[in-house]
PDB file of N, CA and C in Angstrom:
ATOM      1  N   UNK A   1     198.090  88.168 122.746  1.00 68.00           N
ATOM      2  CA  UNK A   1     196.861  88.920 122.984  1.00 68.00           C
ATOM      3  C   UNK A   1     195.783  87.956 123.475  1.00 68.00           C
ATOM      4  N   UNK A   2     195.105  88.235 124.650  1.00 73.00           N
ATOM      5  CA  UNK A   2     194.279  87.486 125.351  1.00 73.00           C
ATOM      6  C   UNK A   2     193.113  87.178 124.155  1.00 73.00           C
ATOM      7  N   UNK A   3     191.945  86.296 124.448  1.00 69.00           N
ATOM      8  CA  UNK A   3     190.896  86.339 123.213  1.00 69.00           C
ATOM      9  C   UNK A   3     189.793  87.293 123.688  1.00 69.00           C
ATOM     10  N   UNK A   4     189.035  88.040 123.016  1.00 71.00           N
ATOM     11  CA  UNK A   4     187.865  88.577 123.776  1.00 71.00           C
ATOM     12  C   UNK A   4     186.826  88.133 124.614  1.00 71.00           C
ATOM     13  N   UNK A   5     186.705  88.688 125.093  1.00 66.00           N
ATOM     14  CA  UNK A   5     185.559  87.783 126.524  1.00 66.00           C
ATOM     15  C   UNK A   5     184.449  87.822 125.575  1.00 66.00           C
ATOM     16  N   UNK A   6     183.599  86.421 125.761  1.00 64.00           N
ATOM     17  CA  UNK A   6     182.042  86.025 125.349  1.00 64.00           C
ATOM     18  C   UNK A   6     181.215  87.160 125.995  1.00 64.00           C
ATOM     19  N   UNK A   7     180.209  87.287 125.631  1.00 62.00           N
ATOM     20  CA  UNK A   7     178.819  87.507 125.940  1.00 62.00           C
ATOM     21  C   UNK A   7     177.926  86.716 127.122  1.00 62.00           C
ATOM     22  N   UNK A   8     177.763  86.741 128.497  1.00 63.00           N
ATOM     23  CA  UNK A   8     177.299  85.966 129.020  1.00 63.00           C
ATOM     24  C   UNK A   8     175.560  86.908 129.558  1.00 63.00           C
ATOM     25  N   UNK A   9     174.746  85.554 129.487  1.00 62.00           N
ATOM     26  CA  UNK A   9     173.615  86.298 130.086  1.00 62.00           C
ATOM     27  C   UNK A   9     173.244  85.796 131.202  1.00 62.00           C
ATOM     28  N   UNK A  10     172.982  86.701 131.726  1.00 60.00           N
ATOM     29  CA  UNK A  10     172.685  87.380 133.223  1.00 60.00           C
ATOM     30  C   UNK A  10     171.257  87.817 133.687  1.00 60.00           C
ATOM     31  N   UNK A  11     170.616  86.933 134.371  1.00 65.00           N
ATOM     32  CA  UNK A  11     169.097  87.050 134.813  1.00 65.00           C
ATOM     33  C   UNK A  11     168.842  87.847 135.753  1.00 65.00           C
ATOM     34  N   UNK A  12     169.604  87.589 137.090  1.00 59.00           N
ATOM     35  CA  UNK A  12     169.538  87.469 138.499  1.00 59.00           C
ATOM     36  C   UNK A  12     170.496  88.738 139.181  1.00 59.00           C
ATOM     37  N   UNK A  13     170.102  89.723 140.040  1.00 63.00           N
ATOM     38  CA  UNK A  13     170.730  90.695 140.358  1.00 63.00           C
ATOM     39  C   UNK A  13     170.303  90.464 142.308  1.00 63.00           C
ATOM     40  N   UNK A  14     171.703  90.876 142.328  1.00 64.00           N
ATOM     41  CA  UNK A  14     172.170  91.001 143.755  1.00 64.00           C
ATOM     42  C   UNK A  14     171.205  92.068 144.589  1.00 64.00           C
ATOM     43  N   UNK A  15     170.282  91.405 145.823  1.00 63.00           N
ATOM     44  CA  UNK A  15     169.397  92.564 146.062  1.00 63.00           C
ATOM     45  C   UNK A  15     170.450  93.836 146.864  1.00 63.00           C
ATOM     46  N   UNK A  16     171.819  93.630 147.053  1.00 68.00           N
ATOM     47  CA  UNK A  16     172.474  94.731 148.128  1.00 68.00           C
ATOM     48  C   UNK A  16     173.709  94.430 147.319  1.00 68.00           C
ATOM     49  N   UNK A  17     174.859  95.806 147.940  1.00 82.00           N
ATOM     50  CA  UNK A  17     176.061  95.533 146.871  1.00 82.00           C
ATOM     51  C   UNK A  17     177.385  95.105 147.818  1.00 82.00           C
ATOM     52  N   UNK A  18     177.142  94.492 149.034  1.00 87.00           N
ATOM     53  CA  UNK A  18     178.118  94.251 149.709  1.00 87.00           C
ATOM     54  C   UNK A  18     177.747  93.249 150.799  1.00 87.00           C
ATOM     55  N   UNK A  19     178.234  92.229 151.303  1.00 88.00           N
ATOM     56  CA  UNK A  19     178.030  91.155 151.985  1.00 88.00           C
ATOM     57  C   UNK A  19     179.069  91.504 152.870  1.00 88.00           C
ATOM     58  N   UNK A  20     179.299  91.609 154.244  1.00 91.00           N
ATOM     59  CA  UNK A  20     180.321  91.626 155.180  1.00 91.00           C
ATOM     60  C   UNK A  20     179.919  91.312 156.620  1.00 91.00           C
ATOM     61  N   UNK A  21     181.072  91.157 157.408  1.00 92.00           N
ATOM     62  CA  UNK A  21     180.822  90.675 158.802  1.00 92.00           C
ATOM     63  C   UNK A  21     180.339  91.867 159.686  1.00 92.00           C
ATOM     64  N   UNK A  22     179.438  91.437 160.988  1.00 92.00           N
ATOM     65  CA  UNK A  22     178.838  92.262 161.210  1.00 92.00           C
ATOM     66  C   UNK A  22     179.200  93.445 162.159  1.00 92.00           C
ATOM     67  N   UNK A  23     179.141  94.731 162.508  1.00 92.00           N
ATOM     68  CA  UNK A  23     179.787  95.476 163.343  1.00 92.00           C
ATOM     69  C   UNK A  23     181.101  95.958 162.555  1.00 92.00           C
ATOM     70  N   UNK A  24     181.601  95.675 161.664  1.00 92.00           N
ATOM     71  CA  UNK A  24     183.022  96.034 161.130  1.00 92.00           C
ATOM     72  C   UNK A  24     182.898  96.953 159.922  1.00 92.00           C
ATOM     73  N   UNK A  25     183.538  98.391 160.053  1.00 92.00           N
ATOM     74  CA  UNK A  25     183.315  98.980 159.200  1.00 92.00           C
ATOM     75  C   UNK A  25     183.759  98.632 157.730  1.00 92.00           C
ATOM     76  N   UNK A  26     183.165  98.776 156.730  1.00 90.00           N
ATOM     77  CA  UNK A  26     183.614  98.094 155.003  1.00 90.00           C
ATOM     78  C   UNK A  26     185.133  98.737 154.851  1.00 90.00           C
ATOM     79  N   UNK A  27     185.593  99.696 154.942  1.00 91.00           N
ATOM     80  CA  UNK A  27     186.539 100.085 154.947  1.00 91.00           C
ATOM     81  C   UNK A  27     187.864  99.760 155.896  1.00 91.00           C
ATOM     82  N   UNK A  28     187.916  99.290 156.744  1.00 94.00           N
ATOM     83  CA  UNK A  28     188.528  98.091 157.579  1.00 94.00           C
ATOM     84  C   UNK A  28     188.500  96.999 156.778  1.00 94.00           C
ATOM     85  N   UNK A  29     187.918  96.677 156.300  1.00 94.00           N
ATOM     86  CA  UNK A  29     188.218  94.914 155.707  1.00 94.00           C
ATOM     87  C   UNK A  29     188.839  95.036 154.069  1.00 94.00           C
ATOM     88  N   UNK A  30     189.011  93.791 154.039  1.00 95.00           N
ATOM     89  CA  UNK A  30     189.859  93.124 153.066  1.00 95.00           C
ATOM     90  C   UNK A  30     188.779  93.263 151.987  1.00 95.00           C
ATOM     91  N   UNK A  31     188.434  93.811 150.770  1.00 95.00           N
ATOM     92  CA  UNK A  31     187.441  93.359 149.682  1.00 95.00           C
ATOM     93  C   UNK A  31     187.735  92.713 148.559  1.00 95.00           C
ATOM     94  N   UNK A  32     186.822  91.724 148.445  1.00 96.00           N
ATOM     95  CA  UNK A  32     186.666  90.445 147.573  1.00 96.00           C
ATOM     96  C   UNK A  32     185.650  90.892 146.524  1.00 96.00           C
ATOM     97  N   UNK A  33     186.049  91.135 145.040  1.00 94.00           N
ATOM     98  CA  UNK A  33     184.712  91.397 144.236  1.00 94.00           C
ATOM     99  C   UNK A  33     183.959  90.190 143.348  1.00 94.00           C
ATOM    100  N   UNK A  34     182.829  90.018 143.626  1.00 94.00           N
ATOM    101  CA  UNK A  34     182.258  89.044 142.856  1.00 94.00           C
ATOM    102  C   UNK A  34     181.528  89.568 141.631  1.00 94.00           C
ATOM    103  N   UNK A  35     181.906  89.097 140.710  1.00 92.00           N
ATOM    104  CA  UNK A  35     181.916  89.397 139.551  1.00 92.00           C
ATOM    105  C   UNK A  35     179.817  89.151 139.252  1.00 92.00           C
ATOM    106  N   UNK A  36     178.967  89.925 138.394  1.00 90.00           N
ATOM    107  CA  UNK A  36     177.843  89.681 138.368  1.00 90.00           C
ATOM    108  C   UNK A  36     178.012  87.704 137.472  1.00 90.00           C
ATOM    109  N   UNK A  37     178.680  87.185 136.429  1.00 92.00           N
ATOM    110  CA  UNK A  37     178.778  85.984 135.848  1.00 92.00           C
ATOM    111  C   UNK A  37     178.687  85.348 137.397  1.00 92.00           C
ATOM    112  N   UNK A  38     179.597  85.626 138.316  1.00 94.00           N
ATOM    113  CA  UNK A  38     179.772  84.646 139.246  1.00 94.00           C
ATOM    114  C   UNK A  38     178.635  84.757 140.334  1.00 94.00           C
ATOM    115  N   UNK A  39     178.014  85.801 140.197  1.00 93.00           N
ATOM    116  CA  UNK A  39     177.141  85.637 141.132  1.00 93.00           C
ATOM    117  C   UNK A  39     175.507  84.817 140.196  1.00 93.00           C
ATOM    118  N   UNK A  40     175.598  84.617 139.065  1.00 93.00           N
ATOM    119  CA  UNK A  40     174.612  84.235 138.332  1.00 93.00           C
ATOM    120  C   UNK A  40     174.751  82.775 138.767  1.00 93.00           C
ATOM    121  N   UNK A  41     176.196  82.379 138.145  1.00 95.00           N
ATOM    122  CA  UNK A  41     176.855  80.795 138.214  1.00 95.00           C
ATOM    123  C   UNK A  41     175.913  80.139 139.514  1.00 95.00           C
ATOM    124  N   UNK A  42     175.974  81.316 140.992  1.00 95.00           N
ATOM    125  CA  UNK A  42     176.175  80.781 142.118  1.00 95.00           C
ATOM    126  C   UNK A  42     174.144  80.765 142.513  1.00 95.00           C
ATOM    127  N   UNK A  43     173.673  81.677 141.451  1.00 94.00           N
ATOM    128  CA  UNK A  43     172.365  81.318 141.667  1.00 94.00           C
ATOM    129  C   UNK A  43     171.943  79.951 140.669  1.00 94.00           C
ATOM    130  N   UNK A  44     172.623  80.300 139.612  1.00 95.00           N
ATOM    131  CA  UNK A  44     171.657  78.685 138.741  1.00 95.00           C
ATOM    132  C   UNK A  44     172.178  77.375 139.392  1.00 95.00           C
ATOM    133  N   UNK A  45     173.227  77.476 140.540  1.00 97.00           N
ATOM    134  CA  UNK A  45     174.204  76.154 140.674  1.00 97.00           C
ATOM    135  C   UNK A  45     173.292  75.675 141.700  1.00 97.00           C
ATOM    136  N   UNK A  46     173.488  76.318 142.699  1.00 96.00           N
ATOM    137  CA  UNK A  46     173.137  76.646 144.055  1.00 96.00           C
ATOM    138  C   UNK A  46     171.964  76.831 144.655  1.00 96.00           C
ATOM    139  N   UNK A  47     171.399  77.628 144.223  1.00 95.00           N
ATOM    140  CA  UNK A  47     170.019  78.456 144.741  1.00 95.00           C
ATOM    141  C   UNK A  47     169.104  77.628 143.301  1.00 95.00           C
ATOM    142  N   UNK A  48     169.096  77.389 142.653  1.00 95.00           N
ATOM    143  CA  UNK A  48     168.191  76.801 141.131  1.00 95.00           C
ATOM    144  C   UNK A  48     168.249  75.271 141.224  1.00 95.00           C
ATOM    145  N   UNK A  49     169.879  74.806 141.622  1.00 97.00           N
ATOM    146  CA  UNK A  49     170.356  73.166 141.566  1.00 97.00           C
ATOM    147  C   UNK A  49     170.521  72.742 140.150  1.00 97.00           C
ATOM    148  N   UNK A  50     170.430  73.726 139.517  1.00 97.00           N
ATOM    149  CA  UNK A  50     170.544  73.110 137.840  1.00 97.00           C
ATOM    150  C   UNK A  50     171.739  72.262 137.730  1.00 97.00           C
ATOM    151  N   UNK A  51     171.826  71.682 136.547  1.00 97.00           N
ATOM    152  CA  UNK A  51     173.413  70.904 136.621  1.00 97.00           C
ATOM    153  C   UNK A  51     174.298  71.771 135.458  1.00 97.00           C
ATOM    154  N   UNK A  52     175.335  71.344 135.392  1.00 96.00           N
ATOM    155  CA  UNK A  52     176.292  72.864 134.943  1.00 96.00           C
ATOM    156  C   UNK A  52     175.939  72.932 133.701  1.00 96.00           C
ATOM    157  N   UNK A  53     175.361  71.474 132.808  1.00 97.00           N
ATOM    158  CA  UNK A  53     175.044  71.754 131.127  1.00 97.00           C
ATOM    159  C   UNK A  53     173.764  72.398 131.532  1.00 97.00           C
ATOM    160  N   UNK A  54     173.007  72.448 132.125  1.00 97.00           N
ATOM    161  CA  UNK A  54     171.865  73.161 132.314  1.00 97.00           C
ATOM    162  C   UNK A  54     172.048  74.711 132.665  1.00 97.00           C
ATOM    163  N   UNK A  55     172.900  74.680 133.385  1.00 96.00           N
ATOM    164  CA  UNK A  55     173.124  76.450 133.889  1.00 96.00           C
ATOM    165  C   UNK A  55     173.995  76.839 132.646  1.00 96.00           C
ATOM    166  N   UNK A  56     175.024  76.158 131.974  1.00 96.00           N
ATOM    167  CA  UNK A  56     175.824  76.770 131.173  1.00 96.00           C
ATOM    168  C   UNK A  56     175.176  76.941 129.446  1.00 96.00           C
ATOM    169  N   UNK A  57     174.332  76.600 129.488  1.00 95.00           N
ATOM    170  CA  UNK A  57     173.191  76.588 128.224  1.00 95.00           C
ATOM    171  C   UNK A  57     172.297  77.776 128.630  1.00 95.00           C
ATOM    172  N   UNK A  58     171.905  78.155 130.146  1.00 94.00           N
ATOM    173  CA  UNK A  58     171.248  79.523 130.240  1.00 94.00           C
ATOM    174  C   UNK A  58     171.924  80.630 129.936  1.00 94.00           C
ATOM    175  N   UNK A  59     173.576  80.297 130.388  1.00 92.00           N
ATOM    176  CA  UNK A  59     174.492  81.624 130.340  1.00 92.00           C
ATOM    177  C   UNK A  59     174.903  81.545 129.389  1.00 92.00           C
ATOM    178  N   UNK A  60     174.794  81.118 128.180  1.00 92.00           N
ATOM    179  CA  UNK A  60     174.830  81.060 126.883  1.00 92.00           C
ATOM    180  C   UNK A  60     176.871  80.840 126.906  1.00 92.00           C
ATOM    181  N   UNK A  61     176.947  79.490 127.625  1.00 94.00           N
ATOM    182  CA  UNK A  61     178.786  79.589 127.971  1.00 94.00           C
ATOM    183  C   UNK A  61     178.552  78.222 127.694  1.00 94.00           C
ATOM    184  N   UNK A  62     180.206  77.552 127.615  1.00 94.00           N
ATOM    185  CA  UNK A  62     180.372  76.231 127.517  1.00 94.00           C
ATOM    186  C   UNK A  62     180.166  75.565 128.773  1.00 94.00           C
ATOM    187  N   UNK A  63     180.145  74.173 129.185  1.00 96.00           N
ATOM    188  CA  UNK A  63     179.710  73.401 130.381  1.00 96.00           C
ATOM    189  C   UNK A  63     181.261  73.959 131.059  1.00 96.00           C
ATOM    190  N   UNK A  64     182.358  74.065 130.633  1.00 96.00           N
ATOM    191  CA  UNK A  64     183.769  73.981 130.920  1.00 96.00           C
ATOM    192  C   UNK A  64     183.889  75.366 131.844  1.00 96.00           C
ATOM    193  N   UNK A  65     183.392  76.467 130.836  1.00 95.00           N
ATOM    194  CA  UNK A  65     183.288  77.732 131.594  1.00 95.00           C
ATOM    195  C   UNK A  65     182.867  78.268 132.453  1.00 95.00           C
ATOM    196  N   UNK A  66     181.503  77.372 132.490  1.00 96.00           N
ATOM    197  CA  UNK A  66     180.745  77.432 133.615  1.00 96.00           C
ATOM    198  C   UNK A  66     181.029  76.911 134.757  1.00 96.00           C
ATOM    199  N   UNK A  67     181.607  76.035 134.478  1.00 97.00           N
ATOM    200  CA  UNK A  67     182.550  75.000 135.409  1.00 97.00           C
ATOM    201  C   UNK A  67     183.920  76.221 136.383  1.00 97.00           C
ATOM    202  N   UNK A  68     184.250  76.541 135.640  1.00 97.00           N
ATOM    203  CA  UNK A  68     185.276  77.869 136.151  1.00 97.00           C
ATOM    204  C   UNK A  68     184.687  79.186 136.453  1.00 97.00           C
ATOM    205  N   UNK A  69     183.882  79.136 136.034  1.00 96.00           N
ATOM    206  CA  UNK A  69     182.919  80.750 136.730  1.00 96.00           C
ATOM    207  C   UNK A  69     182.556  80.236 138.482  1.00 96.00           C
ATOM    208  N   UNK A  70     181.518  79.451 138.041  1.00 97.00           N
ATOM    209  CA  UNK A  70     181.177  78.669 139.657  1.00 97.00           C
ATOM    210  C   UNK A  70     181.925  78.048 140.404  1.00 97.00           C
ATOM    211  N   UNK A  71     183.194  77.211 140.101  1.00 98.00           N
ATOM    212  CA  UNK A  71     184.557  77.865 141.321  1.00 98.00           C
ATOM    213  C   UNK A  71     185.240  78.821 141.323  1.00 98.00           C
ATOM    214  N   UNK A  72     184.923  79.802 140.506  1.00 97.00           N
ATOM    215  CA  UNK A  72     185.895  80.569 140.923  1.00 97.00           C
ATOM    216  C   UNK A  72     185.154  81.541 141.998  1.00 97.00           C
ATOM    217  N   UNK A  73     183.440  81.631 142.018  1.00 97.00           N
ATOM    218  CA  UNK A  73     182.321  82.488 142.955  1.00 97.00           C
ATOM    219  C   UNK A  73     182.689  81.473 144.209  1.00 97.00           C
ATOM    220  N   UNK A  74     182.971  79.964 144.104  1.00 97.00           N
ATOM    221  CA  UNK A  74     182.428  79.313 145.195  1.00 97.00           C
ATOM    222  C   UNK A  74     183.594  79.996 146.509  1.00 97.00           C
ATOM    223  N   UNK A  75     184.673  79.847 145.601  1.00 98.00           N
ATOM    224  CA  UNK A  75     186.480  80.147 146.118  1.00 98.00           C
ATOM    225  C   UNK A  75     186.499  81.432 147.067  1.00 98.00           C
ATOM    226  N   UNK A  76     185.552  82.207 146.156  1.00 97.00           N
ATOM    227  CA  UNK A  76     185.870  83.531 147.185  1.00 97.00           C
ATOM    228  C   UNK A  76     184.681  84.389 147.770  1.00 97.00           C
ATOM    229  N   UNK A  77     183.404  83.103 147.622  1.00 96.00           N
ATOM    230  CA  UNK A  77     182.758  83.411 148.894  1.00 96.00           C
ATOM    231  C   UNK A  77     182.647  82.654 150.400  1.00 96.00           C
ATOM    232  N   UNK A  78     184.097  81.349 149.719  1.00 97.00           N
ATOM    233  CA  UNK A  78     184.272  80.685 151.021  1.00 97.00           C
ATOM    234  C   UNK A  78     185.304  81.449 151.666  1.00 97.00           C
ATOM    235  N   UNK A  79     186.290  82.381 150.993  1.00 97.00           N
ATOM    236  CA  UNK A  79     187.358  83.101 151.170  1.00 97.00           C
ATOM    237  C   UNK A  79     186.688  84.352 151.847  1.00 97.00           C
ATOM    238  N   UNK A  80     186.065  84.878 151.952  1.00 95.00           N
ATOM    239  CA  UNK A  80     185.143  85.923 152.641  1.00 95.00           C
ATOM    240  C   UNK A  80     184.771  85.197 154.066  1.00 95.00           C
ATOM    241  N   UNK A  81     184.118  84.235 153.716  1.00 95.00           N
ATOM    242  CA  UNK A  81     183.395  83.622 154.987  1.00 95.00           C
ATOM    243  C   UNK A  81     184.675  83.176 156.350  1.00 95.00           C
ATOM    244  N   UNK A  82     185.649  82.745 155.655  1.00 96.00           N
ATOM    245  CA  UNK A  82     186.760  82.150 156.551  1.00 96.00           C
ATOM    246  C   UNK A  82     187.578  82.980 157.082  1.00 96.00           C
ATOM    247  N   UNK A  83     188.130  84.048 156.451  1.00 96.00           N
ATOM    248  CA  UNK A  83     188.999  84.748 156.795  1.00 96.00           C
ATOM    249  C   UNK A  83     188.204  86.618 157.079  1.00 96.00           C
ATOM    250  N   UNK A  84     186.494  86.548 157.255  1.00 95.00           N
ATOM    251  CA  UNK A  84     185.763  87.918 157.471  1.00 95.00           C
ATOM    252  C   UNK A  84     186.515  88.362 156.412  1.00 95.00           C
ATOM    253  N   UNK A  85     186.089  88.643 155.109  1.00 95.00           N
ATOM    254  CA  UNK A  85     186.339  89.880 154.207  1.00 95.00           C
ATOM    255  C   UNK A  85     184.571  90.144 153.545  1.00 95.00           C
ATOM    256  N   UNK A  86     184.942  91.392 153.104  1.00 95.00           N
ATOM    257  CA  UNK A  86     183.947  91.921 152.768  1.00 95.00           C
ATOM    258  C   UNK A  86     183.802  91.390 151.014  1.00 95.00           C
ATOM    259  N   UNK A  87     182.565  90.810 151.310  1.00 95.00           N
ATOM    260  CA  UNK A  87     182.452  90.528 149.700  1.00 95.00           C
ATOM    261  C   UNK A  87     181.424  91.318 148.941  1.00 95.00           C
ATOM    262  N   UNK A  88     182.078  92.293 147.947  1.00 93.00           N
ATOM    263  CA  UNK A  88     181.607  93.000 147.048  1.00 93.00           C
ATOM    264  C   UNK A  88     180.897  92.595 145.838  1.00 93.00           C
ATOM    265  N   UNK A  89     179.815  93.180 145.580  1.00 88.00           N
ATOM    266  CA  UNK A  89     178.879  92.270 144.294  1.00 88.00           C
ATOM    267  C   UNK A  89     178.723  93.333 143.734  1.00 88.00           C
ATOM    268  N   UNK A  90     179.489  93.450 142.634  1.00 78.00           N
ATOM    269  CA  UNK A  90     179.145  94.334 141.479  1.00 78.00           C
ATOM    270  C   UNK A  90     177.688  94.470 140.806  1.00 78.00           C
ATOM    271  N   UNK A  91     177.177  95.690 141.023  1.00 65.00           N
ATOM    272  CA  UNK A  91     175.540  95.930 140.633  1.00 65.00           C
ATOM    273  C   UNK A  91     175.693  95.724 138.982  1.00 65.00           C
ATOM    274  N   UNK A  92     176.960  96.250 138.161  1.00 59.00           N
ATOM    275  CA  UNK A  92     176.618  96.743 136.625  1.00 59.00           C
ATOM    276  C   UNK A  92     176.460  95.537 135.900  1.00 59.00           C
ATOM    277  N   UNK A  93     175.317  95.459 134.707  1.00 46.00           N
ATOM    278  CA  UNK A  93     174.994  94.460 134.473  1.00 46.00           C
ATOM    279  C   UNK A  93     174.873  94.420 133.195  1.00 46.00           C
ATOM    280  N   UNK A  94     176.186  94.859 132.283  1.00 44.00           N
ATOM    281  CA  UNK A  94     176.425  94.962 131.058  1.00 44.00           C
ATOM    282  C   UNK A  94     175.381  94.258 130.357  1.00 44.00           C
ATOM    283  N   UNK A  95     175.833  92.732 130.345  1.00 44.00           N
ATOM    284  CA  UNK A  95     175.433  92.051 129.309  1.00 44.00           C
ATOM    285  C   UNK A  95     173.958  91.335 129.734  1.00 44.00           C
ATOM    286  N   UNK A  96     173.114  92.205 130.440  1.00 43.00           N
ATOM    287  CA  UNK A  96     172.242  91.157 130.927  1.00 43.00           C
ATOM    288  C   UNK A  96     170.782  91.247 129.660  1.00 43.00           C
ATOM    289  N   UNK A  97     170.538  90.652 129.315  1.00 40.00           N
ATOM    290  CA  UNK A  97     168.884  90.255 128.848  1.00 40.00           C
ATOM    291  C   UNK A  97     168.004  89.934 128.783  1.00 40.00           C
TER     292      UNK A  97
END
């Protein structure tokens, strides 16, 4: 039995719910979902510059996890970008506070 997923908090919301190439209908392409954790990861990493004990102390996660949230956002918004897929950003924002 897997362990239960943590509690992560979540500041930062996606202003649109889909990123894709231009002229191509969403339904034609390949979709990639980015998880709201990974799109947080990719603002405190990225867009903030925090360092991962710094971002992973906001998301109330270990440095390790955080470490695997933010490659796993980096992976498949380079995977969108390279191969045109549509990358999906989940609006629901369970755990945010």
């Amino acid at each position: 039995m897997a362990r239960p997923k943590i509690s992560r908090r979540i500041c930062g919301r996606a202003p649109y719910s889909c990123f894709k190439p231009n002229g191509v209908p969403t339904h034609s392409l390949t979709q990639v979902q980015l998880l709201p954790e990974e799109f947080e990861a990719l603002r405190l990493a990225d867009l903030e510059g925090l360092s991962q004990l710094d971002a992973a102390a906001q998301m109330q996660v270990s440095r390790q996890t955080f470490g695997n949230i933010v490659a796993s956002a980096r992976y498949k918004v380079a995977q969108c970008l390279v191969h045109g897929q549509a990358l999906m950003l989940n609006q629901e924002m369970e755990n945010e506070q």
